[in-house]
């Protein structure tokens, strides 16, 4: 007889104990039942703890299986974390079940007491609501990709109608904001496009919302049914009223569309997608084809868990792509991957895949491919060409999950030497990972100028011609190709006169770029004579070369995390020293501010992780907190930085400072390292300056005390914004709240600057806000001494500074601090700045 055990996970200890008592009475205590509920906090006892869940599972563990039932939210997260503490053999015996807590527990214990196996017990738990639904007359049926769920529960239904004003309608980013906002409420949100006369669809489904085909000027009707219906609709209405944080100015548009044809003499006509000229040998890229074979599975629940594991890994990979893309192409374009994350969380998609596996007993690959194909088909069926092209994102995410299910490695697009990349198509993920110094051009047989891949290529400055004749796919690697991303033409083994023409065009373009760089190499001085330093944020040796060529006056932020990535152990002192010296050498006595290791939050390093997973890593063991606990790693980095300082203007910057004690502790360790180097007769700059990142509200509150301890401040508005607004910038559901132009954030910046200047130290800003030329007058008006931006933004920021005066900037800043929203601040700036003549 099977000895199945049950674990009940709940935010409320009283609730869990009550469920256990009720379930135990049903079977006269024949089934082991453990409880993991509540937290040890007398003032706020509601919550879940992974350790409690782990201990509960361990206390009743059975080789016949353990069924874990959870109430909601973090209970699922805690249960998933708890399983990671078990051995691999034990993990295979534990099953997380989405069944309702009370009814599911009762059904499960009855089935377990009757000797059913774990899969039968899970099935009984999942069907526990059937009797109640039948009695109430509720017709239950599986969810489909096209029909929203309905309910017989009497709840108030409210309705609003809105007109969409976004220039591109509800494309990926505003659709993601809509879905994220809808998902915050308990009410069921349904939406319909009245202009296209569509059916109602679920507002919490990214695919259903996107496939409504919503364009500028369309009228939508949005309904909400539930206790918080009014609040839900008000929140959604604000999104439309604020234009989803977008403006309607013309974006960086691609060149005009060209008919796709082939001509003679090796010339190919395609679509001009990204301007520029490239002449180089070709390298063909062919992604690994994943053959999907449908087959019968005996354990559909295990297959569903296998799919969930692949989806979770895909989510982690996309978050990593998003983080890297934010550094390389900026947050605005990287937001493309927010929509991909929401795709993986789409309840309609996941329910459809789950149902296919359970009903048809088919493998995860076949079920996932089927639902992805169904979504892709619905996108292709749209009349709107812009929305049709979003199918690339669907396919990108779908392939990623299939690759993980198949156990294949990620595609390697790191070229050894400069080349033109030839392919059938490139996904957004492929394109975001390209190195512009190695990939000189892109030539594909499909794609469009408005695809996300093309947008990313333009942002990276890689010339691209798309939609050419597929004979290019048969070219041998090394074949010479030339392409003109402005005209949409490509040439295979071009004749000499073609090469001469293209070389002249390329030279003219490079001359124009050089002139722009020459201007960028001039100091940034306002119209009334105030000079503002413009530095670069970098994360590699390649970045510093681009920074200097772009006119950087120094490096305001060297992110040292890149040294610790893509490896299984921390870099040695010598490895770090070599890199720091190489970067300092390129800078040629320009200032170099090196931020010590800042891991945790959105930058975890598996081989450095010690202890238990954190429920909220952004508020946990990261930045200086990690370094002060791992003194060995901290000292190794400090030694390398100190040794590199000889003959260079290097400064140390400490991240995530929240208290004066942390600064003093770090300075003690720095002093110990300096003493050790002195004793060993190793030279270093004894006068090297030490500063801190101001990115935590507590640091702003005690900025006057901190200023007495350090030589400079650098304000990190990326983290400061999310901490001030209590919103995770990587969570699509609340990311729209993380806006550095919000008056609350701007007041924090002002307070920090005033404290720094009162203490006689300099203060810079190295967040994304520094690169936003719309914000330049406010930052100058608040009195910043230095702006540090991504290298590509340097010329534009210097031009913006040169067009302003401090007097007008101070007036704009003073008014901005009195506004009540980031939207109003943007409007203020737009109406206050006089365009240059």
GROMACS .gro file of C-alpha atoms in nm, residues 378-781:
model
  404
  378UNK     CA    1  -0.284   3.408  -3.458
  379UNK     CA    2  -0.020   3.683  -3.494
  380UNK     CA    3   0.033   3.608  -3.864
  381UNK     CA    4  -0.344   3.627  -3.923
  382UNK     CA    5  -0.356   3.990  -3.811
  383UNK     CA    6  -0.411   4.253  -4.077
  384UNK     CA    7  -0.161   4.489  -3.917
  385UNK     CA    8   0.188   4.430  -4.061
  386UNK     CA    9   0.364   4.575  -3.755
  387UNK     CA   10   0.190   4.331  -3.523
  388UNK     CA   11   0.245   4.044  -3.766
  389UNK     CA   12   0.616   4.097  -3.719
  390UNK     CA   13   0.589   4.034  -3.345
  391UNK     CA   14   0.573   3.666  -3.435
  392UNK     CA   15   0.956   3.679  -3.429
  393UNK     CA   16   0.944   3.731  -3.053
  394UNK     CA   17   0.702   3.440  -3.011
  395UNK     CA   18   0.927   3.212  -3.215
  396UNK     CA   19   1.236   3.335  -3.027
  397UNK     CA   20   1.090   3.240  -2.690
  398UNK     CA   21   0.944   2.916  -2.824
  399UNK     CA   22   1.279   2.801  -2.964
  400UNK     CA   23   1.457   2.886  -2.642
  401UNK     CA   24   1.231   2.657  -2.439
  402UNK     CA   25   1.256   2.378  -2.698
  403UNK     CA   26   1.636   2.406  -2.695
  404UNK     CA   27   1.637   2.366  -2.318
  405UNK     CA   28   1.400   2.069  -2.334
  406UNK     CA   29   1.633   1.908  -2.588
  407UNK     CA   30   1.937   1.982  -2.373
  408UNK     CA   31   2.114   2.173  -2.651
  409UNK     CA   32   2.368   2.448  -2.589
  410UNK     CA   33   2.290   2.808  -2.680
  411UNK     CA   34   2.394   2.933  -3.023
  412UNK     CA   35   2.747   3.072  -3.047
  413UNK     CA   36   2.758   3.393  -3.250
  414UNK     CA   37   3.098   3.509  -3.125
  415UNK     CA   38   3.305   3.552  -3.441
  416UNK     CA   39   3.680   3.511  -3.439
  417UNK     CA   40   3.739   3.777  -3.707
  418UNK     CA   41   3.532   4.059  -3.860
  419UNK     CA   42   3.270   3.937  -4.108
  420UNK     CA   43   2.924   3.989  -4.254
  421UNK     CA   44   2.677   3.752  -4.093
  422UNK     CA   45   2.454   3.569  -4.344
  423UNK     CA   46   2.147   3.383  -4.217
  424UNK     CA   47   1.787   3.300  -4.290
  425UNK     CA   48   1.689   3.524  -4.001
  426UNK     CA   49   1.813   3.640  -3.662
  427UNK     CA   50   1.604   3.642  -3.348
  428UNK     CA   51   1.606   3.944  -3.116
  429UNK     CA   52   1.812   3.740  -2.869
  430UNK     CA   53   2.065   3.655  -3.142
  431UNK     CA   54   2.097   4.018  -3.250
  432UNK     CA   55   2.127   4.162  -2.899
  433UNK     CA   56   2.430   3.942  -2.836
  434UNK     CA   57   2.627   4.052  -3.145
  435UNK     CA   58   2.962   4.229  -3.113
  436UNK     CA   59   2.962   4.526  -3.358
  437UNK     CA   60   3.343   4.512  -3.380
  438UNK     CA   61   3.321   4.158  -3.523
  439UNK     CA   62   2.983   4.156  -3.698
  440UNK     CA   63   3.033   4.432  -3.955
  441UNK     CA   64   2.705   4.368  -4.137
  442UNK     CA   65   2.394   4.151  -4.143
  443UNK     CA   66   2.238   3.995  -4.453
  444UNK     CA   67   1.933   3.771  -4.417
  445UNK     CA   68   1.679   3.614  -4.651
  446UNK     CA   69   1.383   3.712  -4.434
  447UNK     CA   70   1.292   3.977  -4.178
  448UNK     CA   71   1.169   4.334  -4.199
  449UNK     CA   72   1.289   4.683  -4.121
  450UNK     CA   73   1.047   4.716  -3.828
  451UNK     CA   74   1.128   4.384  -3.662
  452UNK     CA   75   1.281   4.393  -3.317
  453UNK     CA   76   1.600   4.240  -3.459
  454UNK     CA   77   1.629   4.528  -3.707
  455UNK     CA   78   1.566   4.783  -3.433
  456UNK     CA   79   1.845   4.632  -3.225
  457UNK     CA   80   2.081   4.625  -3.526
  458UNK     CA   81   2.022   4.998  -3.583
  459UNK     CA   82   2.085   5.069  -3.215
  460UNK     CA   83   2.412   4.873  -3.232
  461UNK     CA   84   2.508   5.056  -3.552
  462UNK     CA   85   2.540   4.736  -3.759
  463UNK     CA   86   2.447   4.784  -4.130
  464UNK     CA   87   2.175   4.539  -4.235
  465UNK     CA   88   2.003   4.433  -4.556
  466UNK     CA   89   1.718   4.188  -4.511
  467UNK     CA   90   1.497   3.981  -4.738
  468UNK     CA   91   1.754   3.910  -5.010
  469UNK     CA   92   1.747   3.614  -5.247
  470UNK     CA   93   1.810   3.286  -5.065
  471UNK     CA   94   2.107   3.200  -5.287
  472UNK     CA   95   2.322   3.384  -5.029
  473UNK     CA   96   2.263   3.088  -4.798
  474UNK     CA   97   2.473   2.873  -5.032
  475UNK     CA   98   2.777   3.101  -5.028
  476UNK     CA   99   3.096   2.954  -4.893
  477UNK     CA  100   3.232   3.106  -4.575
  478UNK     CA  101   3.496   3.363  -4.665
  479UNK     CA  102   3.323   3.481  -4.984
  480UNK     CA  103   3.361   3.857  -5.015
  481UNK     CA  104   3.038   4.052  -4.977
  482UNK     CA  105   2.953   4.420  -4.969
  483UNK     CA  106   2.626   4.569  -4.849
  484UNK     CA  107   2.470   4.911  -4.825
  485UNK     CA  108   2.215   4.928  -4.546
  486UNK     CA  109   2.084   5.263  -4.671
  487UNK     CA  110   1.991   5.150  -5.023
  488UNK     CA  111   1.906   4.791  -4.933
  489UNK     CA  112   2.159   4.641  -5.175
  490UNK     CA  113   2.416   4.367  -5.134
  491UNK     CA  114   2.688   4.242  -5.369
  492UNK     CA  115   2.852   3.901  -5.382
  493UNK     CA  116   3.215   3.922  -5.492
  494UNK     CA  117   3.161   4.282  -5.608
  495UNK     CA  118   3.346   4.420  -5.905
  496UNK     CA  119   3.618   4.677  -5.849
  497UNK     CA  120   3.409   4.979  -5.951
  498UNK     CA  121   3.136   4.876  -5.702
  499UNK     CA  122   3.395   4.839  -5.430
  500UNK     CA  123   3.534   5.182  -5.516
  501UNK     CA  124   3.188   5.344  -5.494
  502UNK     CA  125   3.108   5.173  -5.165
  503UNK     CA  126   3.448   5.250  -5.021
  504UNK     CA  127   3.394   5.618  -5.106
  505UNK     CA  128   3.053   5.612  -4.940
  506UNK     CA  129   3.195   5.434  -4.638
  507UNK     CA  130   3.478   5.686  -4.619
  508UNK     CA  131   3.231   5.977  -4.634
  509UNK     CA  132   3.026   5.823  -4.357
  510UNK     CA  133   3.336   5.763  -4.146
  511UNK     CA  134   3.446   6.122  -4.205
  512UNK     CA  135   3.109   6.247  -4.082
  513UNK     CA  136   3.142   6.024  -3.779
  514UNK     CA  137   3.492   6.149  -3.714
  515UNK     CA  138   3.374   6.509  -3.732
  516UNK     CA  139   3.105   6.428  -3.479
  517UNK     CA  140   3.365   6.262  -3.259
  518UNK     CA  141   3.595   6.560  -3.297
  519UNK     CA  142   3.319   6.784  -3.164
  520UNK     CA  143   3.262   6.528  -2.889
  521UNK     CA  144   3.628   6.556  -2.792
  522UNK     CA  145   3.575   6.920  -2.700
  523UNK     CA  146   3.484   6.999  -2.336
  524UNK     CA  147   3.111   7.017  -2.255
  525UNK     CA  148   3.057   7.384  -2.166
  526UNK     CA  149   2.721   7.556  -2.119
  527UNK     CA  150   2.636   7.881  -2.298
  528UNK     CA  151   2.722   8.074  -1.982
  529UNK     CA  152   3.059   7.907  -1.933
  530UNK     CA  153   3.003   7.619  -1.685
  531UNK     CA  154   3.204   7.309  -1.772
  532UNK     CA  155   3.052   6.970  -1.692
  533UNK     CA  156   3.261   6.652  -1.710
  534UNK     CA  157   3.119   6.379  -1.933
  535UNK     CA  158   3.253   6.033  -1.849
  536UNK     CA  159   3.168   5.683  -1.971
  537UNK     CA  160   3.011   5.381  -1.806
  538UNK     CA  161   3.195   5.072  -1.928
  539UNK     CA  162   3.195   4.699  -1.868
  540UNK     CA  163   3.487   4.571  -2.076
  541UNK     CA  164   3.816   4.661  -2.245
  542UNK     CA  165   3.630   4.699  -2.577
  543UNK     CA  166   3.400   4.954  -2.413
  544UNK     CA  167   3.686   5.179  -2.305
  545UNK     CA  168   3.820   5.199  -2.659
  546UNK     CA  169   3.477   5.303  -2.787
  547UNK     CA  170   3.447   5.550  -2.499
  548UNK     CA  171   3.772   5.729  -2.576
  549UNK     CA  172   3.688   5.741  -2.948
  550UNK     CA  173   3.348   5.891  -2.855
  551UNK     CA  174   3.501   6.173  -2.652
  552UNK     CA  175   3.488   6.041  -2.297
  553UNK     CA  176   3.686   6.253  -2.053
  554UNK     CA  177   3.731   5.953  -1.828
  555UNK     CA  178   3.544   5.651  -1.694
  556UNK     CA  179   3.287   5.734  -1.428
  557UNK     CA  180   3.191   5.371  -1.373
  558UNK     CA  181   3.386   5.055  -1.451
  559UNK     CA  182   3.156   4.764  -1.375
  560UNK     CA  183   3.396   4.494  -1.261
  561UNK     CA  184   3.129   4.222  -1.267
  562UNK     CA  185   3.228   4.130  -1.625
  563UNK     CA  186   3.550   3.983  -1.483
  564UNK     CA  187   3.347   3.741  -1.273
  565UNK     CA  188   3.097   3.627  -1.540
  566UNK     CA  189   3.106   3.315  -1.759
  567UNK     CA  190   3.350   3.131  -1.535
  568UNK     CA  191   3.343   2.877  -1.252
  569UNK     CA  192   3.567   3.059  -1.006
  570UNK     CA  193   3.656   3.417  -0.912
  571UNK     CA  194   3.930   3.594  -1.111
  572UNK     CA  195   4.274   3.600  -0.953
  573UNK     CA  196   4.458   3.914  -0.844
  574UNK     CA  197   4.687   3.893  -1.147
  575UNK     CA  198   4.397   3.850  -1.390
  576UNK     CA  199   4.225   4.157  -1.250
  577UNK     CA  200   4.547   4.360  -1.242
  578UNK     CA  201   4.608   4.291  -1.611
  579UNK     CA  202   4.262   4.416  -1.708
  580UNK     CA  203   4.268   4.727  -1.487
  581UNK     CA  204   4.611   4.824  -1.622
  582UNK     CA  205   4.499   4.770  -1.981
  583UNK     CA  206   4.195   4.994  -1.935
  584UNK     CA  207   4.399   5.263  -1.757
  585UNK     CA  208   4.655   5.252  -2.038
  586UNK     CA  209   4.385   5.320  -2.300
  587UNK     CA  210   4.256   5.611  -2.092
  588UNK     CA  211   4.602   5.771  -2.092
  589UNK     CA  212   4.583   5.948  -1.754
  590UNK     CA  213   4.211   6.022  -1.778
  591UNK     CA  214   4.025   5.942  -1.453
  592UNK     CA  215   3.916   5.581  -1.400
  593UNK     CA  216   3.659   5.507  -1.129
  594UNK     CA  217   3.650   5.136  -1.052
  595UNK     CA  218   3.342   5.009  -0.872
  596UNK     CA  219   3.416   4.714  -0.650
  597UNK     CA  220   3.225   4.393  -0.706
  598UNK     CA  221   2.847   4.445  -0.707
  599UNK     CA  222   2.674   4.108  -0.729
  600UNK     CA  223   2.335   3.993  -0.608
  601UNK     CA  224   1.996   4.126  -0.710
  602UNK     CA  225   1.983   4.099  -1.089
  603UNK     CA  226   2.352   3.993  -1.106
  604UNK     CA  227   2.388   3.664  -0.915
  605UNK     CA  228   2.702   3.453  -0.953
  606UNK     CA  229   2.632   3.085  -0.882
  607UNK     CA  230   2.986   2.997  -0.774
  608UNK     CA  231   2.987   3.280  -0.518
  609UNK     CA  232   2.647   3.200  -0.374
  610UNK     CA  233   2.671   3.089  -0.014
  611UNK     CA  234   2.382   2.992   0.211
  612UNK     CA  235   2.013   2.989   0.126
  613UNK     CA  236   1.833   3.146  -0.172
  614UNK     CA  237   1.688   3.489  -0.094
  615UNK     CA  238   1.320   3.570  -0.129
  616UNK     CA  239   1.412   3.923  -0.237
  617UNK     CA  240   1.775   3.942  -0.355
  618UNK     CA  241   1.743   4.314  -0.443
  619UNK     CA  242   1.703   4.380  -0.070
  620UNK     CA  243   1.947   4.116   0.037
  621UNK     CA  244   2.311   4.015   0.037
  622UNK     CA  245   2.457   4.227  -0.243
  623UNK     CA  246   2.707   4.502  -0.317
  624UNK     CA  247   2.924   4.609  -0.024
  625UNK     CA  248   2.735   4.373   0.208
  626UNK     CA  249   2.865   4.076   0.013
  627UNK     CA  250   3.220   4.213  -0.004
  628UNK     CA  251   3.238   4.284   0.370
  629UNK     CA  252   3.134   3.924   0.437
  630UNK     CA  253   3.371   3.778   0.177
  631UNK     CA  254   3.682   3.966   0.284
  632UNK     CA  255   3.910   3.729   0.091
  633UNK     CA  256   3.746   3.820  -0.241
  634UNK     CA  257   3.728   4.187  -0.144
  635UNK     CA  258   4.095   4.205  -0.054
  636UNK     CA  259   4.197   4.032  -0.377
  637UNK     CA  260   4.014   4.296  -0.579
  638UNK     CA  261   4.147   4.586  -0.371
  639UNK     CA  262   4.504   4.461  -0.410
  640UNK     CA  263   4.463   4.448  -0.788
  641UNK     CA  264   4.313   4.798  -0.801
  642UNK     CA  265   4.585   4.945  -0.577
  643UNK     CA  266   4.863   4.783  -0.777
  644UNK     CA  267   4.711   4.918  -1.103
  645UNK     CA  268   4.695   5.271  -0.961
  646UNK     CA  269   5.066   5.343  -1.008
  647UNK     CA  270   5.100   5.614  -1.272
  648UNK     CA  271   4.725   5.638  -1.333
  649UNK     CA  272   4.437   5.841  -1.194
  650UNK     CA  273   4.236   5.553  -1.050
  651UNK     CA  274   3.965   5.588  -0.786
  652UNK     CA  275   3.775   5.326  -0.591
  653UNK     CA  276   3.396   5.335  -0.563
  654UNK     CA  277   3.198   5.126  -0.314
  655UNK     CA  278   2.851   5.007  -0.423
  656UNK     CA  279   2.522   4.974  -0.233
  657UNK     CA  280   2.631   5.176   0.070
  658UNK     CA  281   2.349   5.211   0.324
  659UNK     CA  282   2.531   5.306   0.646
  660UNK     CA  283   2.837   5.495   0.770
  661UNK     CA  284   2.952   5.175   0.940
  662UNK     CA  285   2.982   5.001   0.601
  663UNK     CA  286   3.205   5.277   0.466
  664UNK     CA  287   3.428   5.270   0.770
  665UNK     CA  288   3.453   4.890   0.760
  666UNK     CA  289   3.551   4.899   0.392
  667UNK     CA  290   3.813   5.167   0.461
  668UNK     CA  291   3.962   4.952   0.740
  669UNK     CA  292   3.999   4.659   0.498
  670UNK     CA  293   4.148   4.894   0.237
  671UNK     CA  294   4.396   5.015   0.499
  672UNK     CA  295   4.492   4.656   0.579
  673UNK     CA  296   4.558   4.585   0.211
  674UNK     CA  297   4.766   4.902   0.179
  675UNK     CA  298   4.972   4.800   0.482
  676UNK     CA  299   5.027   4.452   0.336
  677UNK     CA  300   5.147   4.602   0.007
  678UNK     CA  301   5.376   4.843   0.190
  679UNK     CA  302   5.525   4.558   0.389
  680UNK     CA  303   5.582   4.364   0.068
  681UNK     CA  304   5.743   4.664  -0.100
  682UNK     CA  305   5.474   4.685  -0.369
  683UNK     CA  306   5.401   5.033  -0.503
  684UNK     CA  307   5.057   5.192  -0.523
  685UNK     CA  308   4.897   5.537  -0.517
  686UNK     CA  309   4.869   5.614  -0.146
  687UNK     CA  310   4.656   5.921  -0.221
  688UNK     CA  311   4.399   5.727  -0.426
  689UNK     CA  312   4.049   5.867  -0.370
  690UNK     CA  313   3.761   5.660  -0.235
  691UNK     CA  314   3.398   5.731  -0.316
  692UNK     CA  315   3.061   5.565  -0.286
  693UNK     CA  316   2.756   5.493  -0.495
  694UNK     CA  317   2.451   5.674  -0.359
  695UNK     CA  318   2.172   5.441  -0.464
  696UNK     CA  319   1.992   5.358  -0.139
  697UNK     CA  320   1.745   5.600   0.025
  698UNK     CA  321   1.924   5.565   0.361
  699UNK     CA  322   2.244   5.694   0.198
  700UNK     CA  323   2.057   6.003   0.081
  701UNK     CA  324   1.914   6.060   0.428
  702UNK     CA  325   2.262   6.054   0.587
  703UNK     CA  326   2.450   6.199   0.290
  704UNK     CA  327   2.603   6.470   0.509
  705UNK     CA  328   2.758   6.204   0.737
  706UNK     CA  329   2.876   5.992   0.446
  707UNK     CA  330   3.028   6.295   0.273
  708UNK     CA  331   3.261   6.337   0.571
  709UNK     CA  332   3.396   5.984   0.511
  710UNK     CA  333   3.466   5.983   0.135
  711UNK     CA  334   3.615   6.190  -0.148
  712UNK     CA  335   3.323   6.182  -0.394
  713UNK     CA  336   2.967   6.064  -0.456
  714UNK     CA  337   2.824   5.898  -0.766
  715UNK     CA  338   2.447   5.874  -0.778
  716UNK     CA  339   2.312   5.548  -0.921
  717UNK     CA  340   1.963   5.642  -1.033
  718UNK     CA  341   1.884   5.294  -1.172
  719UNK     CA  342   1.876   5.136  -0.825
  720UNK     CA  343   1.781   5.455  -0.641
  721UNK     CA  344   1.467   5.487  -0.854
  722UNK     CA  345   1.347   5.137  -0.779
  723UNK     CA  346   1.418   5.166  -0.408
  724UNK     CA  347   1.251   5.508  -0.377
  725UNK     CA  348   0.946   5.389  -0.574
  726UNK     CA  349   0.945   5.042  -0.409
  727UNK     CA  350   0.937   4.877  -0.753
  728UNK     CA  351   1.158   4.611  -0.913
  729UNK     CA  352   1.284   4.739  -1.248
  730UNK     CA  353   1.311   4.381  -1.383
  731UNK     CA  354   0.948   4.301  -1.296
  732UNK     CA  355   0.733   4.396  -1.595
  733UNK     CA  356   0.428   4.438  -1.371
  734UNK     CA  357   0.571   4.734  -1.181
  735UNK     CA  358   0.866   4.844  -1.395
  736UNK     CA  359   0.668   5.143  -1.527
  737UNK     CA  360   0.685   5.295  -1.177
  738UNK     CA  361   1.066   5.299  -1.187
  739UNK     CA  362   1.111   5.641  -1.344
  740UNK     CA  363   1.414   5.850  -1.249
  741UNK     CA  364   1.232   6.167  -1.355
  742UNK     CA  365   0.973   6.126  -1.083
  743UNK     CA  366   0.993   6.427  -0.849
  744UNK     CA  367   1.051   6.193  -0.554
  745UNK     CA  368   1.369   6.064  -0.718
  746UNK     CA  369   1.477   6.411  -0.833
  747UNK     CA  370   1.444   6.543  -0.478
  748UNK     CA  371   1.671   6.261  -0.360
  749UNK     CA  372   1.925   6.363  -0.624
  750UNK     CA  373   1.902   6.727  -0.512
  751UNK     CA  374   1.950   6.638  -0.146
  752UNK     CA  375   2.259   6.430  -0.230
  753UNK     CA  376   2.417   6.706  -0.439
  754UNK     CA  377   2.358   6.965  -0.168
  755UNK     CA  378   2.517   6.744   0.099
  756UNK     CA  379   2.819   6.670  -0.121
  757UNK     CA  380   2.885   7.034  -0.210
  758UNK     CA  381   2.838   7.144   0.151
  759UNK     CA  382   3.118   6.901   0.242
  760UNK     CA  383   3.336   7.018  -0.046
  761UNK     CA  384   3.331   6.694  -0.247
  762UNK     CA  385   3.230   6.635  -0.609
  763UNK     CA  386   2.918   6.447  -0.714
  764UNK     CA  387   2.835   6.272  -1.040
  765UNK     CA  388   2.550   6.062  -1.175
  766UNK     CA  389   2.603   5.732  -1.355
  767UNK     CA  390   2.250   5.597  -1.404
  768UNK     CA  391   2.050   5.574  -1.728
  769UNK     CA  392   1.911   5.919  -1.647
  770UNK     CA  393   2.247   6.079  -1.730
  771UNK     CA  394   2.217   5.965  -2.094
  772UNK     CA  395   1.864   6.101  -2.136
  773UNK     CA  396   1.917   6.441  -2.299
  774UNK     CA  397   1.562   6.534  -2.200
  775UNK     CA  398   1.685   6.524  -1.839
  776UNK     CA  399   2.008   6.719  -1.904
  777UNK     CA  400   1.869   7.063  -1.806
  778UNK     CA  401   1.739   6.926  -1.475
  779UNK     CA  402   2.068   6.754  -1.392
  780UNK     CA  403   2.265   7.071  -1.472
  781UNK     CA  404   2.017   7.281  -1.278
   0.00000   0.00000   0.00000
